[in-house]
mmCIF file of C-alpha atoms and ligand atoms in Angstrom:
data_model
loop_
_atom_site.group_PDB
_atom_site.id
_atom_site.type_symbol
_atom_site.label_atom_id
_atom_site.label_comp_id
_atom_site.label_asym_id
_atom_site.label_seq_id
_atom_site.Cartn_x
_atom_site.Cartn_y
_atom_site.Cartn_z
ATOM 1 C CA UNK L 1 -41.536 -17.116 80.877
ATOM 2 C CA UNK L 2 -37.389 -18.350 81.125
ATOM 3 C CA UNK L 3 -35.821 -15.043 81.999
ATOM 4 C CA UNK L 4 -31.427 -15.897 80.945
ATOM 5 C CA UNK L 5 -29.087 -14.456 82.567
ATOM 6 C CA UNK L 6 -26.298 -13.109 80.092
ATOM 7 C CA UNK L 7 -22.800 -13.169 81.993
ATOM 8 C CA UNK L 8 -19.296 -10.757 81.496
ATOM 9 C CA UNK L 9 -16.450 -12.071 80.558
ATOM 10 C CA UNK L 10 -12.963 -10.397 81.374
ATOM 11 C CA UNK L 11 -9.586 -11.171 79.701
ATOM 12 C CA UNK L 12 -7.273 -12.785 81.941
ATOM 13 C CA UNK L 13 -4.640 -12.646 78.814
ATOM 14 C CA UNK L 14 -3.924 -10.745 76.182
ATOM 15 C CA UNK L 15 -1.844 -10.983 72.929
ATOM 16 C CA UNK L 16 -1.926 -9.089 69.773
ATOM 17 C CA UNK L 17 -0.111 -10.426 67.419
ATOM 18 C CA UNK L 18 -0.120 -8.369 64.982
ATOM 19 C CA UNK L 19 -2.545 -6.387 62.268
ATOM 20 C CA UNK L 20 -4.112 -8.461 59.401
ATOM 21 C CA UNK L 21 -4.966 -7.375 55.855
ATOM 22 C CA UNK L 22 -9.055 -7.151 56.730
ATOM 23 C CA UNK L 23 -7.485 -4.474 59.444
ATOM 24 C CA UNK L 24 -8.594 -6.391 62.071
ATOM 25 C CA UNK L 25 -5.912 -7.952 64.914
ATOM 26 C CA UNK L 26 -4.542 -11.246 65.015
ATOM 27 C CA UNK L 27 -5.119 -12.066 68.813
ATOM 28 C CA UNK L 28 -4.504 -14.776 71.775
ATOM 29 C CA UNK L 29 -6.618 -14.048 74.465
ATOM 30 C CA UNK L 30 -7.780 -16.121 77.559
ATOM 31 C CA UNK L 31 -11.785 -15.293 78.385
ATOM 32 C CA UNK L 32 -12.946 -15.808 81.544
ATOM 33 C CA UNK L 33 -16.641 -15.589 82.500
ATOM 34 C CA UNK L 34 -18.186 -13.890 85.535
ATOM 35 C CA UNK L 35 -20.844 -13.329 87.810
ATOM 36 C CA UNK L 36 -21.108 -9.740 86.860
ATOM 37 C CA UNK L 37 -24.690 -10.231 84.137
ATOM 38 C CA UNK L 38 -27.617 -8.328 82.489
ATOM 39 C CA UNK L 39 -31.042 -10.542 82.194
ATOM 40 C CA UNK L 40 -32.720 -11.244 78.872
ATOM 41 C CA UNK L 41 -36.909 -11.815 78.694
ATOM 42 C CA UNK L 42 -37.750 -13.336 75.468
ATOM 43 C CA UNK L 43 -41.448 -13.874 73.644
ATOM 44 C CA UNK L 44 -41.905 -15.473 70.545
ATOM 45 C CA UNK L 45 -44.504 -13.042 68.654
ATOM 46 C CA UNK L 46 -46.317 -13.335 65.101
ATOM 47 C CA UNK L 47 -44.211 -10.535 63.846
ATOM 48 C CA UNK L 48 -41.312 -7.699 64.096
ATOM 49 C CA UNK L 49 -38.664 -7.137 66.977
ATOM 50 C CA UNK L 50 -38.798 -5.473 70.125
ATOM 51 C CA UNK L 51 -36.772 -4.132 72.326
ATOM 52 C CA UNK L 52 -37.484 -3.198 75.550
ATOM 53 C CA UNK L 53 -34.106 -2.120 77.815
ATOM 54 C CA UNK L 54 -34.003 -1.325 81.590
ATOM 55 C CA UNK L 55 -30.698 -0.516 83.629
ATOM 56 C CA UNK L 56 -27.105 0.837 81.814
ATOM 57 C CA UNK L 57 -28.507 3.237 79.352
ATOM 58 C CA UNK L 58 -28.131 1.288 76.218
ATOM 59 C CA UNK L 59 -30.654 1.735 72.864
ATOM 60 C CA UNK L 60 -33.391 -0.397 72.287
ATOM 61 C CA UNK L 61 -32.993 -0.088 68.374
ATOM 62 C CA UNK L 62 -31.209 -1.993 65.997
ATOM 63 C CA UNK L 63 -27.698 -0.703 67.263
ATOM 64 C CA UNK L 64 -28.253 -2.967 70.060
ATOM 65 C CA UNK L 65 -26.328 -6.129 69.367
ATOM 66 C CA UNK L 66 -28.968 -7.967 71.284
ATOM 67 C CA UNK L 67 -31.696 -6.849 68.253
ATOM 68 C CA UNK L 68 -29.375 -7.464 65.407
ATOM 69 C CA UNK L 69 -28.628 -11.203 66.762
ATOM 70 C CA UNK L 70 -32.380 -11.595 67.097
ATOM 71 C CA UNK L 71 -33.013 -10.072 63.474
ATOM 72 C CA UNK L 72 -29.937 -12.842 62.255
ATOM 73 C CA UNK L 73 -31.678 -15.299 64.108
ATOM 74 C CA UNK L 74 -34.897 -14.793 62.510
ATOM 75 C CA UNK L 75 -33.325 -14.221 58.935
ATOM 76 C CA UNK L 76 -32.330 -17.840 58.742
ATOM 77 C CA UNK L 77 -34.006 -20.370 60.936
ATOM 78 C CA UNK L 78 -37.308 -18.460 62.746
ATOM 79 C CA UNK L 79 -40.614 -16.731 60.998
ATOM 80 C CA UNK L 80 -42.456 -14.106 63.179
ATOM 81 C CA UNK L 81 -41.061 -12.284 65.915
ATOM 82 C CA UNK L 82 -40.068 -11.801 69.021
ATOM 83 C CA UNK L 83 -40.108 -9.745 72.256
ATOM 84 C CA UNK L 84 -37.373 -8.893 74.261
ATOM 85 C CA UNK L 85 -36.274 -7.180 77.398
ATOM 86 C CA UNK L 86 -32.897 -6.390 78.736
ATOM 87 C CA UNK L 87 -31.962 -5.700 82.232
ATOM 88 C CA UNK L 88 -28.691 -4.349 81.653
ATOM 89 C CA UNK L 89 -25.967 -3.814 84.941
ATOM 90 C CA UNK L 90 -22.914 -4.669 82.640
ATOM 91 C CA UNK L 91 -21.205 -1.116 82.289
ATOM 92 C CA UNK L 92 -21.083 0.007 78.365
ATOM 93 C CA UNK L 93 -17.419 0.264 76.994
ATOM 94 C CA UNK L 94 -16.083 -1.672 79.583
ATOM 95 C CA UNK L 95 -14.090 -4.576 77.554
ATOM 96 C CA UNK L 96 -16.723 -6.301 79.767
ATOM 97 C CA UNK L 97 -18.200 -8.060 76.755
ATOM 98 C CA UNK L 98 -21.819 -6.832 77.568
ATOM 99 C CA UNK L 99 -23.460 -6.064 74.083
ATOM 100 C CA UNK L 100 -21.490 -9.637 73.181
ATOM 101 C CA UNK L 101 -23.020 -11.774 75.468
ATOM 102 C CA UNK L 102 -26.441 -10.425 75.149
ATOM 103 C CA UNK L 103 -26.056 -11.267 71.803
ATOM 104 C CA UNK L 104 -25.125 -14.645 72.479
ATOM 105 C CA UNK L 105 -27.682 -14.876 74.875
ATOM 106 C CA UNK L 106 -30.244 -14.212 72.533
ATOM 107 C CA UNK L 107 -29.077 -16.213 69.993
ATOM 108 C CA UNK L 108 -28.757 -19.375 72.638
ATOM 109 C CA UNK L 109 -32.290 -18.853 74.124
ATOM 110 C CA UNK L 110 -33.929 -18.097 70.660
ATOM 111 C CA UNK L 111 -32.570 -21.520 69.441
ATOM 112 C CA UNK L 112 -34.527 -23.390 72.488
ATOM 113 C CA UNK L 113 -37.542 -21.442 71.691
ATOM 114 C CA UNK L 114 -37.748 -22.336 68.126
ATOM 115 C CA UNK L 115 -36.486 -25.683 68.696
ATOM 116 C CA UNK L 116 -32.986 -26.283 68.223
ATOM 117 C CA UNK L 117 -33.266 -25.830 63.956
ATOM 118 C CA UNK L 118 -29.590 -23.838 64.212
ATOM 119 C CA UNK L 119 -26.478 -26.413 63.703
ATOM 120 C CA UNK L 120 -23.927 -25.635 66.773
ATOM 121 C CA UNK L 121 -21.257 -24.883 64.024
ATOM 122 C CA UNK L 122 -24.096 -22.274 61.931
ATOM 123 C CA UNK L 123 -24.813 -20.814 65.426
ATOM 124 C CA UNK L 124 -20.823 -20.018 65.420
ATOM 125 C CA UNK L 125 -20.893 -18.732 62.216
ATOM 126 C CA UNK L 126 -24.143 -16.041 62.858
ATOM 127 C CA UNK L 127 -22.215 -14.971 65.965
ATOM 128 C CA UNK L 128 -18.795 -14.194 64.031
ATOM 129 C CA UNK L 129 -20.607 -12.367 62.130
ATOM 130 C CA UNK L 130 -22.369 -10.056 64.738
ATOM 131 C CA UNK L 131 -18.981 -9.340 66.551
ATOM 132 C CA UNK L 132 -15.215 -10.754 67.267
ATOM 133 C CA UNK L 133 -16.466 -11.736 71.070
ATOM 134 C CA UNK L 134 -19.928 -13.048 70.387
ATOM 135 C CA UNK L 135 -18.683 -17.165 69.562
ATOM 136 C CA UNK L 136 -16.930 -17.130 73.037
ATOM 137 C CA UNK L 137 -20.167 -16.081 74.926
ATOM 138 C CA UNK L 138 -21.471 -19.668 73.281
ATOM 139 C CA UNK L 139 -18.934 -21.196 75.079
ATOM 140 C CA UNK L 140 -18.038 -19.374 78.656
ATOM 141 C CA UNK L 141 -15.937 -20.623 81.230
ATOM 142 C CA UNK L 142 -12.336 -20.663 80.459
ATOM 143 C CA UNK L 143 -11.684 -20.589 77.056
ATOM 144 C CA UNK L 144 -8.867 -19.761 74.544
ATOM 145 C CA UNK L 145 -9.889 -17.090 71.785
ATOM 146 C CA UNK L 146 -7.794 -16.715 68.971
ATOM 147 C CA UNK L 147 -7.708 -15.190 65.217
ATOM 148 C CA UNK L 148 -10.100 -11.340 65.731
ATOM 149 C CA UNK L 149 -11.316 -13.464 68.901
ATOM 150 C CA UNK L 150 -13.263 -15.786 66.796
ATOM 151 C CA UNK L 151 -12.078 -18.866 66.859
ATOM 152 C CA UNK L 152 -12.554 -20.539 70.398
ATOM 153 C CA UNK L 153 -11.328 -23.412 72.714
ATOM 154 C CA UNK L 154 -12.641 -24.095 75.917
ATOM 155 C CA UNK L 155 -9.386 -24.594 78.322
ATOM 156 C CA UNK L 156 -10.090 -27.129 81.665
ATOM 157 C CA UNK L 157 -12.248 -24.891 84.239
ATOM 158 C CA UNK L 158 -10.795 -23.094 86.716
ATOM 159 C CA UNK L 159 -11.429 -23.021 90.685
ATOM 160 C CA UNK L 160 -13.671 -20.219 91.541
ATOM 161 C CA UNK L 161 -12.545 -16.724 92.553
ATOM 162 C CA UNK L 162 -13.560 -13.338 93.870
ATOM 163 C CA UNK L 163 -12.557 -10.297 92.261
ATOM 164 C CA UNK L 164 -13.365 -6.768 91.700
ATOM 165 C CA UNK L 165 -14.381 -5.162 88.439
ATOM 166 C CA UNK L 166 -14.478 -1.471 88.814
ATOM 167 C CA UNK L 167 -15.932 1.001 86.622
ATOM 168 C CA UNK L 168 -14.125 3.718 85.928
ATOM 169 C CA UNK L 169 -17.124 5.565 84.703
ATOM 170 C CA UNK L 170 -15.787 6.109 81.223
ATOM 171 C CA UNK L 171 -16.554 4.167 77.787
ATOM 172 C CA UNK L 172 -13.502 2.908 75.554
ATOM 173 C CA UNK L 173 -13.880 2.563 71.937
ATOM 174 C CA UNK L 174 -12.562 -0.408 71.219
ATOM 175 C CA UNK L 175 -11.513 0.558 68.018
ATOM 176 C CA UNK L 176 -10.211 3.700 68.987
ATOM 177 C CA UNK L 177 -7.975 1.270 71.121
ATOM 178 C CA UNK L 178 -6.634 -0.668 68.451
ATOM 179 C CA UNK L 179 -6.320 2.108 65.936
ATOM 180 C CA UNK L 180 -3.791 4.013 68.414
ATOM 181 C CA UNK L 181 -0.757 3.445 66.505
ATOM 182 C CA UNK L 182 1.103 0.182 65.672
ATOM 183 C CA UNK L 183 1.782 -2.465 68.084
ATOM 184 C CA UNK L 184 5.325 -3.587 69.280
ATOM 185 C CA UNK L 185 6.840 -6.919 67.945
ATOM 186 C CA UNK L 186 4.504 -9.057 70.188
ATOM 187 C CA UNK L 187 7.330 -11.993 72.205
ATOM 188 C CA UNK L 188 4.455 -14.977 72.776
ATOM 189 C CA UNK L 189 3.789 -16.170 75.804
ATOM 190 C CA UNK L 190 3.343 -19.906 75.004
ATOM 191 C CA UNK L 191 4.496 -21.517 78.636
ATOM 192 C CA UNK L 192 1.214 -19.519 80.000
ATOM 193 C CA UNK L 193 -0.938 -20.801 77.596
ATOM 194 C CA UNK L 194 0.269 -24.447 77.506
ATOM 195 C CA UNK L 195 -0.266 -24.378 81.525
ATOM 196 C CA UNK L 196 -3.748 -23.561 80.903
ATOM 197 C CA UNK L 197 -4.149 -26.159 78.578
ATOM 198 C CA UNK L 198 -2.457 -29.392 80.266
ATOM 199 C CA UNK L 199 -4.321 -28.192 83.385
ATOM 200 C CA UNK L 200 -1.704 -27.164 85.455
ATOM 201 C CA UNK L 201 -3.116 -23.677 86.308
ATOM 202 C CA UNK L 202 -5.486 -23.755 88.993
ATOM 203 C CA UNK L 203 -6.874 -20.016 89.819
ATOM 204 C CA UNK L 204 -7.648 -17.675 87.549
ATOM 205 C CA UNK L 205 -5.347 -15.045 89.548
ATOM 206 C CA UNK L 206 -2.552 -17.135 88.591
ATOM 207 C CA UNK L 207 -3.235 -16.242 84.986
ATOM 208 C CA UNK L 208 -3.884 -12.053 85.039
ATOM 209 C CA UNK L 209 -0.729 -10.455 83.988
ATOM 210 C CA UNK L 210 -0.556 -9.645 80.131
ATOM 211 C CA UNK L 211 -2.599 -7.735 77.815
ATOM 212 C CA UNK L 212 -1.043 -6.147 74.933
ATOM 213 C CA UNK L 213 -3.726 -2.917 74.762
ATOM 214 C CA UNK L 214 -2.952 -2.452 78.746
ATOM 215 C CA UNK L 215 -0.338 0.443 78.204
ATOM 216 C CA UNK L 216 -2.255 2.697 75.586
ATOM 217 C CA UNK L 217 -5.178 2.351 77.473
ATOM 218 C CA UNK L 218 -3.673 3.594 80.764
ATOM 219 C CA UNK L 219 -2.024 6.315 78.301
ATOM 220 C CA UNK L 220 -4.766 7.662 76.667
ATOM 221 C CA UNK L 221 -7.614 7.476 79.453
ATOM 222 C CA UNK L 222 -6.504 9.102 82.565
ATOM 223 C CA UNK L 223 -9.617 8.319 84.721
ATOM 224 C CA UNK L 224 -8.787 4.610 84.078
ATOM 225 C CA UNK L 225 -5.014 5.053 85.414
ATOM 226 C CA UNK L 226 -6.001 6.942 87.974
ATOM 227 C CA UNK L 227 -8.299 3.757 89.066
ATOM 228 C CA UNK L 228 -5.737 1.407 87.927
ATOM 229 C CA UNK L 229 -3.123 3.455 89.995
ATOM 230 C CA UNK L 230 -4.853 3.493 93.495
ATOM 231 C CA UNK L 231 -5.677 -0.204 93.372
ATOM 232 C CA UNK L 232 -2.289 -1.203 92.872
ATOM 233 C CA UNK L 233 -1.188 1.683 95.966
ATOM 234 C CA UNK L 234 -3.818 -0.129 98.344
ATOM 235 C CA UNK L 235 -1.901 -3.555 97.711
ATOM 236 C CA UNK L 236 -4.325 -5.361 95.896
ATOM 237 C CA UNK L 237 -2.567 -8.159 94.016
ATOM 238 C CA UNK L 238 -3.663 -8.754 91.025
ATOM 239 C CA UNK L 239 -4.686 -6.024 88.781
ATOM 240 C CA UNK L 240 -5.580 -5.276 85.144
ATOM 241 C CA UNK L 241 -7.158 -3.580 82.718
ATOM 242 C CA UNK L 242 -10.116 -6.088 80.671
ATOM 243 C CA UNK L 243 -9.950 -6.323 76.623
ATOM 244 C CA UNK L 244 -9.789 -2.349 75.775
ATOM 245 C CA UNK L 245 -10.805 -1.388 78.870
ATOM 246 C CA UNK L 246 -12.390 0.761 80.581
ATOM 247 C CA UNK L 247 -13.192 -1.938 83.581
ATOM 248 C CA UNK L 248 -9.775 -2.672 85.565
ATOM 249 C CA UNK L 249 -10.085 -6.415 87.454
ATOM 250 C CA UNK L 250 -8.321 -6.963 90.721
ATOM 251 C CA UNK L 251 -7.755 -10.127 92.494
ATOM 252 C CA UNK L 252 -8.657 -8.776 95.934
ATOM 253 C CA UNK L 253 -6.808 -10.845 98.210
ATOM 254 C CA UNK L 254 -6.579 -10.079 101.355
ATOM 255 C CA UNK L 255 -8.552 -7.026 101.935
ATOM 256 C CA UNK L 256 -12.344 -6.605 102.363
ATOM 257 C CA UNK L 257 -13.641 -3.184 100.356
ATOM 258 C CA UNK L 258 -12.909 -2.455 97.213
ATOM 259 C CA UNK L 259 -10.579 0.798 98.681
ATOM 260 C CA UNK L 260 -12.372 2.662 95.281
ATOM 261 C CA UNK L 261 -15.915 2.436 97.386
ATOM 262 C CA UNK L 262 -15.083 6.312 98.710
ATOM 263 C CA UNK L 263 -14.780 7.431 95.166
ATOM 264 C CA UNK L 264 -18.213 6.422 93.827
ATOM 265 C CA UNK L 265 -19.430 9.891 93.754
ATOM 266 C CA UNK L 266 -16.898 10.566 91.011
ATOM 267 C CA UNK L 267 -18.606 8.009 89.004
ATOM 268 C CA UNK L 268 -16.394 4.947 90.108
ATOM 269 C CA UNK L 269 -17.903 1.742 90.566
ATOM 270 C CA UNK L 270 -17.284 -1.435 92.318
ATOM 271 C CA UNK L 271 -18.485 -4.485 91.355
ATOM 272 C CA UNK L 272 -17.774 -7.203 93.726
ATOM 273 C CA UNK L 273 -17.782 -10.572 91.596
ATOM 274 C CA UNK L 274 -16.774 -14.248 91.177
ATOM 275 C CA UNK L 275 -14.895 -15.943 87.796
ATOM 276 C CA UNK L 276 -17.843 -18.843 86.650
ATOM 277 C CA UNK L 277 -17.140 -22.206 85.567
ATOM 278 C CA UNK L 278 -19.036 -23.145 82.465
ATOM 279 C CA UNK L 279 -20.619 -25.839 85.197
ATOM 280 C CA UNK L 280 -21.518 -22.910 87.292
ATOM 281 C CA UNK L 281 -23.097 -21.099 83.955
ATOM 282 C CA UNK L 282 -25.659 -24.041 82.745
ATOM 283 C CA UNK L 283 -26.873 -23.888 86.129
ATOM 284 C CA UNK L 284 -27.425 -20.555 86.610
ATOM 285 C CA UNK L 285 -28.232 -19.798 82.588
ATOM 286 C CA UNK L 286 -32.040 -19.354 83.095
ATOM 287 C CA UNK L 287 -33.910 -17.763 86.683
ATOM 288 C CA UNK L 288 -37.697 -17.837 87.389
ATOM 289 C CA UNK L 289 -38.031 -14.203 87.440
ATOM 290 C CA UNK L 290 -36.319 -10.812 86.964
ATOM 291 C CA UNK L 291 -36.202 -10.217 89.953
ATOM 292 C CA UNK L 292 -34.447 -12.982 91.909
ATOM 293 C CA UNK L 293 -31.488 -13.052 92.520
HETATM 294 O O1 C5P D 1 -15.462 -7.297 66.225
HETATM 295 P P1 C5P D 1 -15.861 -6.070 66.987
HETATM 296 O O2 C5P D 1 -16.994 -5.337 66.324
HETATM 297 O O3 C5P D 1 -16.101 -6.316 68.426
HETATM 298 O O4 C5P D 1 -14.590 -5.095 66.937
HETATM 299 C C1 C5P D 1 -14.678 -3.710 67.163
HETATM 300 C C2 C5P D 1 -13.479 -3.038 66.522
HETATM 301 O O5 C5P D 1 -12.286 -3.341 67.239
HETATM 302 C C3 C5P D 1 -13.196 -3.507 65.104
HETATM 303 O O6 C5P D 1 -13.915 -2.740 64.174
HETATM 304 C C4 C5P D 1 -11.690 -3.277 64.966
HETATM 305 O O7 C5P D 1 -11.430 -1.928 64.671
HETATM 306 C C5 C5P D 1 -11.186 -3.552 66.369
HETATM 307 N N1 C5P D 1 -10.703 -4.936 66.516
HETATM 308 C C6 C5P D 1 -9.461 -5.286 65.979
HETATM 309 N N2 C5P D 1 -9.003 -6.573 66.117
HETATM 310 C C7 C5P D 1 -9.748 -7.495 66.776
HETATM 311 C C8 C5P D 1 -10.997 -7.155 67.346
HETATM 312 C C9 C5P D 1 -11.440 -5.863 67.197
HETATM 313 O O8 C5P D 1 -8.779 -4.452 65.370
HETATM 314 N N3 C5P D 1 -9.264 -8.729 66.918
#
């Protein structure tokens, strides 16, 4: 039985443009995929959903994004059931895009297992509809998200590189995050963008340096500054908070240990990672068992 893996993203770039009618935000991000991933069993069965989840403590009812993409799934293309189980290791409320990608995940691996009856563009459409993060997680890699998130581009892949994503140990709301009082008239940040897109940007390092929800994240969730604070003291390079937080990303450069290793007993985690290629994700995308590596 194919057991997918079901990667994180982080945001190496974030713009909000402003707040739309429907009350969502008008964004520009730039997703980036990464090692960092949960592992999704599926079984076609003659009836009903199940959900079986290991790991992070997440619910195996339909709150789980993973379910609800299987019960869309099912709605319009699939009759009977199916069986799932999720090993889970993305942190929950981590702007790590966990619940997204599962759903993604599911709705990618159900679509082999029924035989490919979803159009690419009605696969887009059911993901839209699950979340503002699920369409990227179609796509992985490098890619441009903009509108809630949405609408995506892929951008030319990027070399390779390590980073940490730590865990602060606390879950942001996301909407909490964007409900926190209007946003400042947002200046664009087009040359960034445009570098991306002509290929001109090589590591994804090179990118990390704006996201609009940054600030009232750091404000409103001290354990994240705190984290956020003490990488930036131990000369790490590159450092930001992911989406809404909680996970802060660091380009480690030159040193070693993540210097948040001594703090794990206060619920701080280090995850020691690599950005992925959308080569690097069709050839990891499925593993033999749950087990491996
Ligand atoms: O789309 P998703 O369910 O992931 O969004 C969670 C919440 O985050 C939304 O209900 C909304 O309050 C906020 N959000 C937003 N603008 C976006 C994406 C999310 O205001 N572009």
């Amino acid at each position: 039985m194919p057991v997918f893996r079901s990667f994180a993203k982080i945001n190496l770039h974030l713009e909000v443009l402003g707040r739309r009618p429907d009350g969502f935000h008008e964004l520009r991000t730039v997703f980036q995929s990464v090692s960092l991933h949960d592992r999704i069993t599926l079984e076609r069965t003659a009836a009903a959903i199940e959900l079986e989840v290991r790991g992070e403590p997440v619910p195996g009812d339909r709150t789980n994004l993973a379910w609800r993409a299987a019960e869309a799934f099912l709605e319009r293309w699939g009759d009977g059931g199916v069986a799932m189980r999720l090993d889970k290791r993305i942190p929950v409320g981590g702007g790590l895009g966990g619940g997204s990608s599962n759903a993604a995940t599911v709705l990618l691996a159900l679509r082999g297992l029924f035989g490919e009856p979803a159009a690419p563009e009605e696969l887009v459409e059911t993901a839209a509809a699950l979340g503002s993060d699920v369409p990227y997680f179609l796509v992985g890699g490098t890619a441009l998200g903009t509108g809630r998130g949405e609408r995506v581009t892929a951008l030319p892949d990027l070399v390779e590189e390590r980073l940490w994503i730590v865990d602060p140990g606390v879950r942001v709301s996301t909407r909490e995050v964007f409900a926190a009082g209007p946003f400042a008239r947002s200046v664009p940040d087009d040359e960034r963008i445009e570098r991306l897109r002509r290929g001109e940007t090589r590591r994804p390092s090179e990118v990390l340096g704006r996201n609009d929800l940054e600030s009232r994240v750091l404000r409103r969730y001290p354990q994240v500054e705190a984290v956020y604070t003490a990488l930036v003291q131990s000369g790490v390079e590159r450092v930001g908070v992911t989406g809404s937080g909680a996970a802060v990303c660091a380009f480690a450069g030159r040193l070693d240990e993540c210097p948040l290793n001594a703090l794990a007993s206060s619920g701080v985690r280090c995850f020691d990672v690599t950005t992925l290629s959308r080569r690097s994700i069709a050839s990891r995308q499925t593993v033999d068992s749950v087990e491996g590596p």
